[in-house]
XYZ file of C-alpha atoms in Angstrom:
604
model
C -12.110 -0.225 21.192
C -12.746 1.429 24.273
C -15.504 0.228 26.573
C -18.391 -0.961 24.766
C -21.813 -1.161 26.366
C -20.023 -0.307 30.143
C -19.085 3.610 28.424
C -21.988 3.933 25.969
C -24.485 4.038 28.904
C -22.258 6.459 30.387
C -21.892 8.515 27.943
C -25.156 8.235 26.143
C -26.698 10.234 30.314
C -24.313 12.975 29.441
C -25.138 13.343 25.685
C -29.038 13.358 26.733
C -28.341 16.043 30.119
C -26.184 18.162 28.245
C -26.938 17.897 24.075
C -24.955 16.970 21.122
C -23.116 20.757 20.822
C -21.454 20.399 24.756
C -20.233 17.001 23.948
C -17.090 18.182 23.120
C -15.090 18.618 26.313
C -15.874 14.420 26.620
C -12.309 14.446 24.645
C -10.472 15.626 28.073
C -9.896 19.024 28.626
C -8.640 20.381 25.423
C -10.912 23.085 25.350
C -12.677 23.054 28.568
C -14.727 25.953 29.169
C -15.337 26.921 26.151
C -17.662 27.457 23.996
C -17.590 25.166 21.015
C -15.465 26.478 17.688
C -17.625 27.730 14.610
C -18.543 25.500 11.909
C -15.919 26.440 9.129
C -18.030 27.957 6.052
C -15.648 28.521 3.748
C -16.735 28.716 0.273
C -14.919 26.179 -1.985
C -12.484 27.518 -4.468
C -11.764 26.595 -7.659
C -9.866 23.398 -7.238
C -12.299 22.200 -4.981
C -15.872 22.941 -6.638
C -17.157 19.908 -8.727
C -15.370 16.863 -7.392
C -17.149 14.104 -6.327
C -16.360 10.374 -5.377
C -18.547 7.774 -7.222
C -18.464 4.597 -5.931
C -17.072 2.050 -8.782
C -17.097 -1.115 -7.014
C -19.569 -3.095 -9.043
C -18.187 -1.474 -12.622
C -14.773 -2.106 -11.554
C -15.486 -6.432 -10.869
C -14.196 -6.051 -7.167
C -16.601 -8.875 -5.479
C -14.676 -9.172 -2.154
C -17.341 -10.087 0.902
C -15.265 -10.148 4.244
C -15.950 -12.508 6.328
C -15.671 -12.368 10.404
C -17.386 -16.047 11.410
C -19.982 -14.569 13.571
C -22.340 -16.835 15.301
C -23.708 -15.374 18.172
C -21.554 -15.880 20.930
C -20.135 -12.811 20.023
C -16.230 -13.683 20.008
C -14.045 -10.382 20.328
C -12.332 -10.526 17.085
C -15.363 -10.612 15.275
C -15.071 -6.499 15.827
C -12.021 -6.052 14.510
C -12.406 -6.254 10.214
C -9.144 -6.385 8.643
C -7.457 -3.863 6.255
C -6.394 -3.883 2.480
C -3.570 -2.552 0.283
C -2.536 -1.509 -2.941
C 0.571 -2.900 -4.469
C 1.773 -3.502 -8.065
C 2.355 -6.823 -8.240
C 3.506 -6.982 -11.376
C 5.600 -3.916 -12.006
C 2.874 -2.680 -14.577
C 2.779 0.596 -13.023
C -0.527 0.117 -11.798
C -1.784 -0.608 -8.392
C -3.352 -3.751 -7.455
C -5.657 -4.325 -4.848
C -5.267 -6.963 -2.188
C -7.738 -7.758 0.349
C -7.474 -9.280 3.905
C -9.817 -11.786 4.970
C -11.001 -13.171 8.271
C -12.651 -17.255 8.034
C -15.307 -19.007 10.043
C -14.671 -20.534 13.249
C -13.354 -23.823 12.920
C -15.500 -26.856 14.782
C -12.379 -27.440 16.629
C -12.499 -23.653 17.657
C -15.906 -23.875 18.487
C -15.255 -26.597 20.845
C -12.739 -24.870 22.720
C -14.785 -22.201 23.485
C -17.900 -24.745 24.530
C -19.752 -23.906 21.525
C -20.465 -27.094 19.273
C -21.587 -26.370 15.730
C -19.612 -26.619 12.549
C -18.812 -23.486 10.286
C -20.620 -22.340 7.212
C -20.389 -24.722 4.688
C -19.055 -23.994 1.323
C -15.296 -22.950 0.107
C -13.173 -21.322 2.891
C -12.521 -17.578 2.346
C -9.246 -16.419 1.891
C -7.455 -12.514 1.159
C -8.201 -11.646 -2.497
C -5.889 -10.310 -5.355
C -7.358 -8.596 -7.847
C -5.090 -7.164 -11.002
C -5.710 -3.556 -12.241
C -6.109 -3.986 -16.193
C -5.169 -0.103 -16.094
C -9.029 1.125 -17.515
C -10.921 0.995 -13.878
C -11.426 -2.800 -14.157
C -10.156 -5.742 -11.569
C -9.498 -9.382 -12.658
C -9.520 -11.913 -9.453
C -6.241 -13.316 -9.448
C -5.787 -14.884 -6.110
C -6.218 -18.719 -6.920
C -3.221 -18.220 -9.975
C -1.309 -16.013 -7.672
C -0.850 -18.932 -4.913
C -2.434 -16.418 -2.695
C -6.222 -18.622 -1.578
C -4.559 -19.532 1.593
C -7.488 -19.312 4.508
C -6.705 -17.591 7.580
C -8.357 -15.087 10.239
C -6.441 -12.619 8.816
C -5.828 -8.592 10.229
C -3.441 -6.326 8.416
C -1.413 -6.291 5.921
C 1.776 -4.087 4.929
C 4.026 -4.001 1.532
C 7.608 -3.777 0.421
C 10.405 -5.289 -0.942
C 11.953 -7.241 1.665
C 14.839 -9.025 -0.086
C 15.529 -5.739 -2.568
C 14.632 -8.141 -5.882
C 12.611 -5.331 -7.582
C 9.347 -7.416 -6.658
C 6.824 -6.073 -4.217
C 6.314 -8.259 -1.029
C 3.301 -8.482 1.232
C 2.981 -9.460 5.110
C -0.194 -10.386 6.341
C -0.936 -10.362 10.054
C -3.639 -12.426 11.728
C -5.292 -13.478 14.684
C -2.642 -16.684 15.469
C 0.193 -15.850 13.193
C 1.920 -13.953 10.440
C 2.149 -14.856 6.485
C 5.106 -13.370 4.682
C 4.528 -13.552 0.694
C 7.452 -13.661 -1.291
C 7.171 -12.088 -4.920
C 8.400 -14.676 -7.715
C 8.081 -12.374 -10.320
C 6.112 -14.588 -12.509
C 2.648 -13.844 -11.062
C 2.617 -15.800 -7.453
C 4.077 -15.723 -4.133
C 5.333 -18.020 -2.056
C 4.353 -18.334 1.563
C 8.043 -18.132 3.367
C 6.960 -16.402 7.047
C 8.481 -19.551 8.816
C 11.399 -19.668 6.826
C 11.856 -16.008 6.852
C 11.843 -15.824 11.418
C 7.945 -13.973 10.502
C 5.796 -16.502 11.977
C 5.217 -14.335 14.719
C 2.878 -16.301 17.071
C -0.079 -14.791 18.715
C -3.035 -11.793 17.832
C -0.880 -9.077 15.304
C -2.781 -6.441 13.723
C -1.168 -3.578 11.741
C 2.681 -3.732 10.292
C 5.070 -1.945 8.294
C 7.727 -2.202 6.626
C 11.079 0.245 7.991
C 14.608 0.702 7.599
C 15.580 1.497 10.817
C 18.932 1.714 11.075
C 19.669 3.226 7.326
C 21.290 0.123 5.915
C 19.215 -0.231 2.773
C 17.029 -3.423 3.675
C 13.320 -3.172 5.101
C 13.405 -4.318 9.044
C 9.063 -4.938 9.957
C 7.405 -3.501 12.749
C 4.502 -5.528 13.742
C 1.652 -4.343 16.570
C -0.047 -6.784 18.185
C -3.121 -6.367 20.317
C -4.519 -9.247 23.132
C -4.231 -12.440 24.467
C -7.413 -13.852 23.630
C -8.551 -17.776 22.654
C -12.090 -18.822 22.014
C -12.347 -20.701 25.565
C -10.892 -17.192 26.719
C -13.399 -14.703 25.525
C -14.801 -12.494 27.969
C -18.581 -11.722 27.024
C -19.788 -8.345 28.512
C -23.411 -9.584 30.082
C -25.881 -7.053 30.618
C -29.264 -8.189 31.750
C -28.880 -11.125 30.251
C -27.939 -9.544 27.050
C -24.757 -10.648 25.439
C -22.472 -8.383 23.600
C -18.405 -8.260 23.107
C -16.008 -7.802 25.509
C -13.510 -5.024 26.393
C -9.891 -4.544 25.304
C -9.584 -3.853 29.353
C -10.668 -7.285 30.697
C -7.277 -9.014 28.153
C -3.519 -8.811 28.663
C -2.131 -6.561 26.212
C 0.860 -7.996 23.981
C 3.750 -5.289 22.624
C 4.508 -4.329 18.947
C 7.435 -6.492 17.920
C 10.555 -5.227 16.160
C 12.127 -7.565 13.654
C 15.740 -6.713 11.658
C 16.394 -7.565 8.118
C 19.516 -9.976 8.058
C 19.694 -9.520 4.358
C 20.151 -13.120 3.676
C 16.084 -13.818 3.442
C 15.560 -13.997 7.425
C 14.601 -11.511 9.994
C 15.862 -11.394 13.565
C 13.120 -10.419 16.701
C 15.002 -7.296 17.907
C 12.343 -6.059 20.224
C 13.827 -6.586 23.908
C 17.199 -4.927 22.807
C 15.631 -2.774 20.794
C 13.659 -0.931 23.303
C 9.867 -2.567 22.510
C 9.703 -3.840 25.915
C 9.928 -1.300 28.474
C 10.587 2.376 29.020
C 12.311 2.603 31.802
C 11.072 0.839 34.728
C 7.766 0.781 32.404
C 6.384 -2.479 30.797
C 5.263 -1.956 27.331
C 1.203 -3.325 27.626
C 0.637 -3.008 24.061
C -2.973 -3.639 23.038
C -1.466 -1.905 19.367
C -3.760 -1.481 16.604
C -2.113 1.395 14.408
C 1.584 2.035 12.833
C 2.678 5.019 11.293
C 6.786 6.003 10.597
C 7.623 9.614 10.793
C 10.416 11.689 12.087
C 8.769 13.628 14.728
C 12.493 15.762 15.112
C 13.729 15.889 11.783
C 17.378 13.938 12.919
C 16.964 12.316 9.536
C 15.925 8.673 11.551
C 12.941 6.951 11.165
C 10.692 6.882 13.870
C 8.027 4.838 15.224
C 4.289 6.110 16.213
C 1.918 3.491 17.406
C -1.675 3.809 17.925
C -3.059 1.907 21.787
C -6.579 0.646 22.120
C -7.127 1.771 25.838
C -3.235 2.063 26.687
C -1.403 4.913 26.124
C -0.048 5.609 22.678
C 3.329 4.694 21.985
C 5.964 7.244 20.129
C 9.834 5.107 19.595
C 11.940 7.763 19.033
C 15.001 6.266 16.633
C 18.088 6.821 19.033
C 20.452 5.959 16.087
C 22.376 3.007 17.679
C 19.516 0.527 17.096
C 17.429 0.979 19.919
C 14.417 3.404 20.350
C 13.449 4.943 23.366
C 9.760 5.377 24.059
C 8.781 9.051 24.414
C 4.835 9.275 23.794
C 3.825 10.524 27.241
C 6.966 13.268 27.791
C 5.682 14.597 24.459
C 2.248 14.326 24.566
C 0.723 11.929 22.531
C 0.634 9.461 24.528
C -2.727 10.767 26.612
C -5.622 12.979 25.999
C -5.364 15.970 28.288
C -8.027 14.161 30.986
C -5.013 11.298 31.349
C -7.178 8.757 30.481
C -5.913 6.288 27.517
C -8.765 6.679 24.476
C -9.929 3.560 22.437
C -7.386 4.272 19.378
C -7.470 2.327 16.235
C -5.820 4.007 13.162
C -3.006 6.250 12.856
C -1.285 8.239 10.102
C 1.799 11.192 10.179
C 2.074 13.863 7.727
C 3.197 17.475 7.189
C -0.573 18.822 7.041
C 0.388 22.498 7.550
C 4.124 23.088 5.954
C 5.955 23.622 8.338
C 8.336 20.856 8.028
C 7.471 18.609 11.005
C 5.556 15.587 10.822
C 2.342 15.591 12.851
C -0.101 12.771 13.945
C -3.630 11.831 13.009
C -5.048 9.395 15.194
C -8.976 7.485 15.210
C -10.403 6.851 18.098
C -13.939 5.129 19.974
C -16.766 7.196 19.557
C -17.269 10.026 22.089
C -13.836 10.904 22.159
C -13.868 12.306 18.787
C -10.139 11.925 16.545
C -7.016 13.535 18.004
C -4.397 15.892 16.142
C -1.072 15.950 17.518
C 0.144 18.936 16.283
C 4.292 18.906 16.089
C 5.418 22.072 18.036
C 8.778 22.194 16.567
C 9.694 18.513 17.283
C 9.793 19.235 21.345
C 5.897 18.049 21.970
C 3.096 17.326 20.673
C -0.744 19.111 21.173
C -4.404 17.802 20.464
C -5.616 20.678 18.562
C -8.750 18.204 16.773
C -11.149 20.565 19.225
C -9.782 24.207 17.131
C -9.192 22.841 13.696
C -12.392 21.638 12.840
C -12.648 17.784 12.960
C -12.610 17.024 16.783
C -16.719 18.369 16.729
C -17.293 16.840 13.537
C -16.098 13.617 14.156
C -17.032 13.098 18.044
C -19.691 10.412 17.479
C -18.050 8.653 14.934
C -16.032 5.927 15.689
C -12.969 5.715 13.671
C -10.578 2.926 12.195
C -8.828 3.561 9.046
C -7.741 6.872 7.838
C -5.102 8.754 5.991
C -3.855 12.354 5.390
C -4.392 12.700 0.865
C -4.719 15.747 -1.449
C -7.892 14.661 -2.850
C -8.265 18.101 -4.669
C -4.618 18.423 -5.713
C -4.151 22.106 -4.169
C -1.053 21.087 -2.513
C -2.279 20.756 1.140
C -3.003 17.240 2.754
C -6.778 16.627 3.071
C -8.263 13.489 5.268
C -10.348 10.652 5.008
C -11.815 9.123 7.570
C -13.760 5.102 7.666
C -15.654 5.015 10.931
C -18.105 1.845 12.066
C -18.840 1.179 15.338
C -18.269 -2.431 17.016
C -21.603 -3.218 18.564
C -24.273 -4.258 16.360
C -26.841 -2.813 18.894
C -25.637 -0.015 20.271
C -27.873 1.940 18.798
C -30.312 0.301 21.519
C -27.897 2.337 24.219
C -27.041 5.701 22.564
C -29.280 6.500 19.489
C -27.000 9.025 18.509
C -24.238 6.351 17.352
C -24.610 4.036 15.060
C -23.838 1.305 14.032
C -22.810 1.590 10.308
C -21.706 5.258 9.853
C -20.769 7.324 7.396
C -16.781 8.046 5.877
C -15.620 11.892 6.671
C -13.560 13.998 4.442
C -12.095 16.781 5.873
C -10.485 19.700 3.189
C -7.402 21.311 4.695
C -7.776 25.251 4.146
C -4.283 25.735 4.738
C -5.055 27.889 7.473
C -4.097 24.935 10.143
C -8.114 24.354 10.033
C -9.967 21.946 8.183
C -13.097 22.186 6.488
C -15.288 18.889 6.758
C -17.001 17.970 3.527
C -18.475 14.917 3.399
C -21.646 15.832 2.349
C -20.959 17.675 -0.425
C -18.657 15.463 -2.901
C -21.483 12.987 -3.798
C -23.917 10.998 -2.713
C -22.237 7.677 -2.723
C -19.096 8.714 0.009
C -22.058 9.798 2.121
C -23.425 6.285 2.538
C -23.319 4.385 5.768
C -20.922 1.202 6.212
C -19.248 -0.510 9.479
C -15.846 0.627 7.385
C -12.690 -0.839 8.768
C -9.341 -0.235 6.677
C -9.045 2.467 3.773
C -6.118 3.302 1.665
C -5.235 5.324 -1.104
C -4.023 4.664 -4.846
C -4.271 6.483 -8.292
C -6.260 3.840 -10.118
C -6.117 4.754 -13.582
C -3.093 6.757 -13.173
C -5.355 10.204 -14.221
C -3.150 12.007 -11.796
C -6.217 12.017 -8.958
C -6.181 9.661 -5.829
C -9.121 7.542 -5.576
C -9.773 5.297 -2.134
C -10.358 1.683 -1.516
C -12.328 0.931 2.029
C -13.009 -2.752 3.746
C -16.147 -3.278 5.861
C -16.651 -5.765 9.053
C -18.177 -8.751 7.378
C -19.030 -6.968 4.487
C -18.215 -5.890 1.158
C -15.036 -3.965 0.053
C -15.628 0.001 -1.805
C -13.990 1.413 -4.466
C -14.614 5.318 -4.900
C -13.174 6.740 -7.621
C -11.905 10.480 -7.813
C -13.819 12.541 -10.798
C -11.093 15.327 -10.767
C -11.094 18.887 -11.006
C -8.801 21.726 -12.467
C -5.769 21.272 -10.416
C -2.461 20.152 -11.679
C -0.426 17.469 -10.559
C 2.824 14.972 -11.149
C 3.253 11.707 -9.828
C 6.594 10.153 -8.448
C 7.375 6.273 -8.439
C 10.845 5.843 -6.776
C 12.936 2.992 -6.611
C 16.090 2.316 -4.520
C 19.416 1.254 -5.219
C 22.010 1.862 -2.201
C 18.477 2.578 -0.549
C 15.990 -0.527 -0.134
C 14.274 -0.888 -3.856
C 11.098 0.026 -2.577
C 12.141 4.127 -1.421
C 10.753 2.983 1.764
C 11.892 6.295 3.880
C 12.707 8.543 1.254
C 11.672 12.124 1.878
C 10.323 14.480 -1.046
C 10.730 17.846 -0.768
C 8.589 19.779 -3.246
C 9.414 23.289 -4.436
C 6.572 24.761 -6.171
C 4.442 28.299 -6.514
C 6.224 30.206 -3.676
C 5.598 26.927 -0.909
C 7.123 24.006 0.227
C 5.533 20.450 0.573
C 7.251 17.601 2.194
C 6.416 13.873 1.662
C 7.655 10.560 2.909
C 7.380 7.482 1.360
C 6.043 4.723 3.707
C 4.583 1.663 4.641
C 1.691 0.920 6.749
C -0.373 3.678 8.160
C -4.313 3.775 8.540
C -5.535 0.768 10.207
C -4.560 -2.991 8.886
C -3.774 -0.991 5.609
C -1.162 0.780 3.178
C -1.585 3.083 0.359
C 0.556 3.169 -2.745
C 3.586 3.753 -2.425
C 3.785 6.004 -5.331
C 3.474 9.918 -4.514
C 1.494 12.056 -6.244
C 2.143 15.803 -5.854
C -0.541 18.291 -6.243
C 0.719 21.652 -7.547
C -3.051 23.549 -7.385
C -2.532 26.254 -10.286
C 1.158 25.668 -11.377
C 1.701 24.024 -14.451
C 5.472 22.760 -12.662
C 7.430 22.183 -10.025
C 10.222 24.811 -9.599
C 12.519 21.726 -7.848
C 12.081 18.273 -6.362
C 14.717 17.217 -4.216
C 14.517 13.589 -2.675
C 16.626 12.376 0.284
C 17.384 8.602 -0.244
C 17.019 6.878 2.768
C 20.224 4.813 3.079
C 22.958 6.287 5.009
C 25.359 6.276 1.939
C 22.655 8.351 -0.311
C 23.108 11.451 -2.130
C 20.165 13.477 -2.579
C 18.464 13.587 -6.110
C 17.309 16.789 -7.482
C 15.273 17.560 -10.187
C 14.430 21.256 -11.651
C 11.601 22.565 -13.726
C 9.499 19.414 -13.498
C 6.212 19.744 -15.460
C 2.925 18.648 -13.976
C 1.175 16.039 -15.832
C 3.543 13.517 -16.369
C 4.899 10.421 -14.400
C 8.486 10.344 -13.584
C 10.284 7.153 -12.412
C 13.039 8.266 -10.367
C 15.893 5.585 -9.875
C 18.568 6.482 -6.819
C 21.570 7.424 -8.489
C 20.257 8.306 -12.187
C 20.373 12.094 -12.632
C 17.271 12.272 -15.022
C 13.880 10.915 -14.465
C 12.016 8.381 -16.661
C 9.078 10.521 -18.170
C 5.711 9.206 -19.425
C 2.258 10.618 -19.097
C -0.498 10.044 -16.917
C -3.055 7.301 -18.200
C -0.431 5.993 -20.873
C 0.175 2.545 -20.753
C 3.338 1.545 -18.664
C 6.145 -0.562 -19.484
C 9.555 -0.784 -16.913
């Protein structure tokens, strides 16, 4: 969160002097000089005419009201929301949704920061579990699953830690970590102190990794600053109080924690290279992890999105210990050298060519960056040319995710922006405060065609959005998308599908951690080649399924699906001829698929 009130005055001169079309070059100099690209007009083709997302919250029974303890002293955290997930809980083979939640200050709280008062009275909030009955409908679950535990909570990544066959989830909060172990029987048990998870101090996003190929999950958890309530650092202008800047706080380094395989983790992050780079120090100030391999070596490695510091990029060295390469290729920086205000962060293979490149959201006025992956040597901002730099330039943007919400076989985005200050509309009335989600359609021309105001009416409204993930709710074979708000309700939009075809892959481990964590889908189909990679974390606070679904546009099949396990000691899996339509449950080590079809009910 770059800034605040000190850059939106700044910024808000130059918008008025030079109007809203030369605002791009405020990015850095990606485009300098130039005259701005033309809007992309491309008429929509079959696969994409007629979709729409409706907005199913209320139908579905999701009542989820976040809750960030603002009073108005205007505490920094307040800003931040926190992030959701979808995980199947109870190996149904349908997604749940679970919920972060932030609390009200405590009087205790309140006292350390010279405020007296006590907090809203009534029952504490908590994160929220709410079942999937598999027909679009939600039961709150969250007391019976042992889950009503209240906390200030952030983020939240999923996996199976201890390789039981039950889903896991970590939660990350402002003062420590929660690690929820799956009993199988419909609760969790909260074992982060047990497990070496406590993790002391402000962590944001996490995910789950197998670094080092050994078939258990290691964690990778961001953390942002050092901040207590009698610490806050108000931003006074004229008297007027508003929230501080990421630049007045210490930052505090991601932290790298190994799997010991016996139910504890080990903090690996000095040896492991989450320190320094070189003679370096590591500030931190993370709010964003996404794993890729930027190179292809076959390693998982490490991208992390910096609010005002530059970005981070661990590249997986093999031995255990990453080496941070983000500036020498590129993504650390916007071309102007100046660290943006970054928040979320995804990788994907947008344009097939077999490289993972980076999406990253960042404050408004510097509009989202695209690091391109130029053959796994560097990395370029090419958000100005490809259509969602302009777009996206007053928006400022927290969770997002590369999806093929039209199931033609290229990776679209989605995009939940809200600003921070609840008045900065007072400052630059061309940002608001609660602003609208973007959907950008990938042409598969490297460009991207933004149209969010043409699949509905209900995507197009307004909402200080936070974290957004992904998840085929009724398993129709379309991905729908779950978003959080800043002290405010949670949104369910549902997909209405078109004419495209598609298949839908749920993979489980064996010599690999149970969860596929890692594994890397190569799909075969009509004349082109898709790549996928399952993974935690991504977005902002948030994870999408872990499921993949493939989109195969006109073909009615796949002509091959190969899957590279993660563990070192993995063979490939390859399956031929695999018909759209269906679901196939794909066990490391078992030849043939498990085959059912899409909306059936699902039974391991």
């Amino acid at each position: 969160m770059n800034s605040r009130f000190e850059r939106a005055r700044i910024t808000a001169s130059i918008a008025i002097a030079l109007g809203a079309a030369a605002l791009i070059p405020l990015n850095g100099c990606n485009g300098c000089g130039k005259p701005p690209p033309p809007t992309v007009t491309t008429t929509p083709t079959a696969a994409y005419a007629g979709i729409t997302f409706t907005d199913a919250t209320v139908p579905s029974g999701v009542q989820f009201k976040h809750v960030n303890g603002a009073f108005g002293q205007k505490w920094l955290p307040e800003t931040m929301g926190s992030g959701l997930a979808w995980v199947d809980a109870d190996g149904d083979g349908f997604q749940d949704l679970f919920i972060v939640n932030g609390r009200e200050w405590s009087a205790e709280e309140r006292s350390l920061g010279h405020q007296p008062g006590a907090p809203a009275a009534g029952a504490p909030a908590t994160c929220h579990l709410y079942h999937n009955n598999g027909n679009g409908t939600f039961t709150d679950i969250t007391h019976a699953a042992h889950l009503d535990i209240p906390m200030y909570g952030m983020g939240v990544a999923v996996g199976d830690f201890d390789n039981d066959g039950k889903p896991d989830i970590f939660v990350t909060s402002l003062t420590r970590c929660y690690l929820f172990h799956n009993n199988g029987d419909g609760t969790f048990t909260e074992i982060a102190d047990k497990a070496g998870l406590k993790d002391a101090g402000w962590s944001s996003s996490a995910a789950f990794v197998d670094y080092d190929r050994d078939g258990k999950l290691d964690l990778v958890v961001c953390h942002y600053v050092k901040w207590s309530p009698d610490t806050d650092i108000p931003f006074m202008q004229n008297g007027h109080r508003s929230y501080g800047t990421p630049q007045k706080y210490v930052g505090l380094p991601p932290t790298l924690y190994h799997n010991n395989g016996n139910g504890t983790f080990t903090d690996v992050s000095e040896k492991a290279g989450f320190r320094t780079s070189g003679t370096r120090k590591l500030q931190g100030k993370s709010l964003g992890v996404s794993i890729c391999d930027y190179d292809n070596d076959g390693w998982p490695d490490i991208a992390i999105a910096n609010d005002t510091e530059p970005n981070y990029l661990f590249h997986n060295k093999k031995d255990g210990t990453f080496e941070e390469v983000g500036v020498d290729l590129g993504m650390a920086y916007p071309d102007n050298g100046a660290a943006r205000g970054a928040m979320g962060i995804d990788a994907c293979d947008y344009d097939r060519k077999g490289r993972d490149s980076l999406i990253i959201g960042n404050f408004s006025n510097q509009q989202l960056a695209m690091y391109h992956n130029e053959n796994g040597a560097t990395f370029r901002d090419v958000a100005s040319q490809n259509g969602i730099g302009p777009a996206s330039l007053l928006s400022l943007s927290f969770g997002l995710f590369f999806f093929d919400f039209d199931n033609d076989g290229w990776q679209d985005l989605f995009i939940a922006n809200g600003h921070v200050d609840d008045d900065v509309e007072e400052v630059q009335k061309q940002v608001l405060y609660a602003e609208q989600p973007l959907i950008f359609r990938n042409l598969g021309t490297g460009s991207f065609q933004d149209v969010s105001t043409s699949i509905g009416p209900d995507i197009q409204k307004k909402a200080v959005a936070r974290g957004a993930a992904f998840a085929d709710i009724r398993l129709r074979g379309w991905l729908d998308i779950a978003t959080s708000t800043s002290n405010g309700p949670a949104h369910i939009f549902e997909n209405s599908g078109g004419s495209s075809h598609s298949l839908r892959l749920e993979l489980e481990g064996t010599k690999s951690n149970r969860s596929a964590i890692g594994a890397i889908v190569t799909v075969k189909a009509g004349g082109a080649t898709q790549t996928y990679r399952v993974h935690s974390g991504s977005s902002y606070c948030s994870q999408s399924e872990l499921p993949i679904t493939v989109g195969l546009g006109k073909a009615t099949a796949a002509d091959s699906i190969t899957i590279t396990w993660p563990a070192t000691a993995s063979a490939p899996t390859v399956l031929n001829a695999v018909a759209a339509g269906s679901i196939y449950r794909v066990i490391e080590g078992e030849a043939q698929p498990r085959i059912r079809a899409f909306g059936a009910a699902y039974k391991k």
